[in-house]
Amino acid sequence: MGRTAMTMTNTDPSRRAEPASLREMPDAAIAMIDAEGIVVGWTQAAQQLVGYSAGEVVGRSAAHVLPPSEDEQRASAFAEQCRARGGWSGTAAIRHRDGHTLRMTLRVSLLWGQDAGSRWLVSVTDIGSLSSEATRGPVRESLLARAPIGIVVYDQQLRCVWVNDAMEHQDGVPRHRRFGRGVKDSLPAVEAEALEVVMRQVLGSGTTKVHEYRAWPPADRRREHAFSASFFCLQGADGAPLGVCSMTVDVTGNRRTRERLAILSEASTHIGSTLDVMRTGQELAELAVPLLADHALVDLVESVPFGVEPSPRTGTTSGRPQVMRRAGLASVDLGVLELPWAREEVIHAHPDSPFTAALRTGRSHLEPVLNTLAGPWVDDDPVRAQKVRDSGVHSLMVVPIRARRCVLGLALFGRSEEQAPFQEDDLLLAEELVTRAALCLDNALQYARERSAALTLQGDLLPHRVQGGTAVEVASRYVPADMDHGVGGDWFDVIELSGARVALVVGDVVGHGINAAATMGRLRTAVRTLADLELPPDELLGHLDDTVQRLNDEDVDMSAAVGATCLYAVYDPVTRRCTVARAGHPPPLIVGAQGEVTIPDLPAGAPLGLGLGLVPFESVELELAEGSVLAFYSDGLVESRDEDIDVGLRRLAAALAGQPSTSLEDMCSRVMETLPAQAPADDVTLLLARTRALRPAQVAFWDLPNGPATVPAARHLAARQLREWGLEQLVTSVESVVSELVTNAIHHGDGPNRLRLIQHRVLTCEVSDTSTGRPRARHPHTLDEHGRGLYLVARLSRRWGSRSATDGKVVWAEQDLPSTAGAL
């Protein structure tokens, strides 16, 4: 008898060789009955199940273990039924030795002998008494599913004496060529030797053992099958072993199901560990090798790694090559694949290739036997096609990565080391793996898109370029607590005001993330609008408090009520005075010209949005030496769960103290280095401003009497000063502006007026009067004699406006300096 009737391997699901599993199965109950219904073989498991020993059953009719109601006549009828059908399976009542009845799952199989005689093998299982592990065993699964079982009975010399028809269908060996021979005459030597070892152990111990293996049966050479052979010791009346019965089951379906579940379980753990699309692609490739394939590639449509979802019509345009980017690569031998298959490589798929077809249709492609590569797409890149041939890949699967309506990319799986080609069930497993990866990729894509939107929002809300004009030099840092999205509720701003002044703002909205950032944007816009009205800091915070309360009144969900703190300061480089007010925000730190650090005594004020408008905010005016550094910050910089705010303030002061000539950028970096290494629990904001002062030569002012003769005198004084500054080009326009502003001051005020000119980045002309009414430009009608003054001022100036003063108001207008004007 040939030894190649059945090819066998002992490989696990990862296709790496290991010894066949050998485990005890003590719950098998087997009895052998002759053609007359007499028990001729018994097992220890049968004794444990029904209580009868071999001496009490062997040599007696099988009816001995049937309930009393099952008489000899009915037993004979049942035997005839089994003969007619060639066997039987179902449930039956079995009598236990102590008298009670057991409901059993029973299977009766017909065996043939060398002399054309027949016998019956009865397999009995009490499902209720089986352990959960045994219930899941391969033989038990096949018994309950009534799958074909190949049965061979060997004598004590391990020669075949009885066999059923199903065994020939499994290994292709006719029964007449099996009788009187051992397993070495029908199986490969290595496998036969292992089976003989198992059977001799069964003969010696009387217990049941199982040997599992993989094989390619003659009826299905292209598909690997998994088999489980269980071995039982048959005993005679004296309890001595008569031989060994083997029951072999094709458990390919059960085994592959378990493997599939194991691989999918691995996928749930190993794919999607991050929200990075490229990493997810690599995880898919690494999981597939070697569990499913020898080589795996994952290519994503080029826009996906950048957080842009591809169009649902991706790949449908005929003739245009689809551009993809390699996200994953894995192989059992990367040396075999000497293609430039590096990650993040740009891949151009040929329009006529099966890869582009999978992108276009969204359907998988299975090529079980890849004998040759052909087609225009191969001719387009013959070098790469030849390297694919040289790699030995003989079977290929192409699976599109689909999420919702879009195809995000492709997953390619190939075999070269594993000789078995891909089958339909391999494709189903690959599609399931890719589907799970696609969900992770889609989540990562959604995250990337939302993060991009959040960062764009944050970039739009915070100042793009912080400048302090001629008043201050500034530097800043911002670290959000929500590091994943990069957005938070802190904000800072530097707003240039009239008269060379500047407003410095730091605020903090309660909460983190995109909602806090959106609220922050609304408050920052409100502050800028109020700053344009040139309100004093305390008044500005009062209006901002009203704004926050209105936002809360408009919000139906009171749990989302807005809470915020804010500090607002205005610095004047002419007087070197800084006016500060705060609404529940930490006070600023002042670094003096010698590097000393002080904290000014400022009223704390109530946080915004608490409805405490009856308690007005207070402003404090500070006089600062030129070169002083103002440090504005949020509480996230000085306060944490593990550190009191006083400790944080001392740490901040120590970081700021030092040489006054240190650059603001270096000071910012030094402060940020003092933060704990872990991510901050709250948003961190730092704004540093070093004060400047205008020289006396840059400012000119005159007190003017409140009379008609004042207008020409003011024009003359302004023109003379402009000539001293070398700004003759501005004389005509400034004379007109001064004339209109002084005329309005005399007309509407009742006290002395003041004219002031400031030369900084622009020329500012200011006229102060005692009136508190705000001027506004009008469009006079044709016959109107008044109303054209401010209209003329607006036409002659780059911008103009007014602001409140202690004893009235200031109306101002700005002129652009000529490019040839020299710096004073």
PDB file of N, CA and C in Angstrom, residues 279 281-291 296 329-330:
ATOM      1  N   ARG A 279      -0.306  54.373  11.314  1.00  0.00           N
ATOM      2  CA  ARG A 279      -0.013  53.316  12.277  1.00  0.00           C
ATOM      3  C   ARG A 279      -1.063  52.210  12.200  1.00  0.00           C
ATOM      4  N   GLY A 281      -2.712  51.271   9.558  1.00  0.00           N
ATOM      5  CA  GLY A 281      -2.394  50.472   8.376  1.00  0.00           C
ATOM      6  C   GLY A 281      -1.275  49.494   8.635  1.00  0.00           C
ATOM      7  N   GLN A 282      -0.259  49.913   9.381  1.00  0.00           N
ATOM      8  CA  GLN A 282       0.845  49.016   9.702  1.00  0.00           C
ATOM      9  C   GLN A 282       0.386  47.901  10.631  1.00  0.00           C
ATOM     10  N   GLU A 283      -0.489  48.213  11.557  1.00  0.00           N
ATOM     11  CA  GLU A 283      -0.999  47.190  12.474  1.00  0.00           C
ATOM     12  C   GLU A 283      -1.794  46.130  11.727  1.00  0.00           C
ATOM     13  N   LEU A 284      -2.564  46.516  10.725  1.00  0.00           N
ATOM     14  CA  LEU A 284      -3.301  45.542   9.920  1.00  0.00           C
ATOM     15  C   LEU A 284      -2.336  44.615   9.200  1.00  0.00           C
ATOM     16  N   ALA A 285      -1.285  45.178   8.601  1.00  0.00           N
ATOM     17  CA  ALA A 285      -0.318  44.355   7.881  1.00  0.00           C
ATOM     18  C   ALA A 285       0.398  43.393   8.828  1.00  0.00           C
ATOM     19  N   GLU A 286       0.799  43.886  10.002  1.00  0.00           N
ATOM     20  CA  GLU A 286       1.536  43.044  10.943  1.00  0.00           C
ATOM     21  C   GLU A 286       0.665  41.914  11.495  1.00  0.00           C
ATOM     22  N   LEU A 287      -0.632  42.159  11.668  1.00  0.00           N
ATOM     23  CA  LEU A 287      -1.508  41.106  12.173  1.00  0.00           C
ATOM     24  C   LEU A 287      -1.725  40.019  11.124  1.00  0.00           C
ATOM     25  N   ALA A 288      -1.841  40.408   9.863  1.00  0.00           N
ATOM     26  CA  ALA A 288      -2.125  39.437   8.799  1.00  0.00           C
ATOM     27  C   ALA A 288      -0.966  38.482   8.565  1.00  0.00           C
ATOM     28  N   VAL A 289       0.262  38.885   8.914  1.00  0.00           N
ATOM     29  CA  VAL A 289       1.451  38.053   8.691  1.00  0.00           C
ATOM     30  C   VAL A 289       1.966  37.590  10.049  1.00  0.00           C
ATOM     31  N   PRO A 290       2.070  36.274  10.300  1.00  0.00           N
ATOM     32  CA  PRO A 290       1.815  35.163   9.379  1.00  0.00           C
ATOM     33  C   PRO A 290       0.458  34.495   9.596  1.00  0.00           C
ATOM     34  N   LEU A 291      -0.453  35.104  10.365  1.00  0.00           N
ATOM     35  CA  LEU A 291      -1.707  34.424  10.672  1.00  0.00           C
ATOM     36  C   LEU A 291      -2.532  34.111   9.433  1.00  0.00           C
ATOM     37  N   ALA A 296       1.952  41.175   3.315  1.00  0.00           N
ATOM     38  CA  ALA A 296       0.777  42.049   3.361  1.00  0.00           C
ATOM     39  C   ALA A 296       1.202  43.487   3.114  1.00  0.00           C
ATOM     40  N   LEU A 329       3.275  47.522   5.822  1.00  0.00           N
ATOM     41  CA  LEU A 329       4.100  46.543   5.123  1.00  0.00           C
ATOM     42  C   LEU A 329       4.553  45.496   6.118  1.00  0.00           C
ATOM     43  N   ALA A 330       4.311  44.216   5.796  1.00  0.00           N
ATOM     44  CA  ALA A 330       4.779  43.124   6.647  1.00  0.00           C
ATOM     45  C   ALA A 330       5.061  41.911   5.777  1.00  0.00           C
TER      46      ALA A 330
END
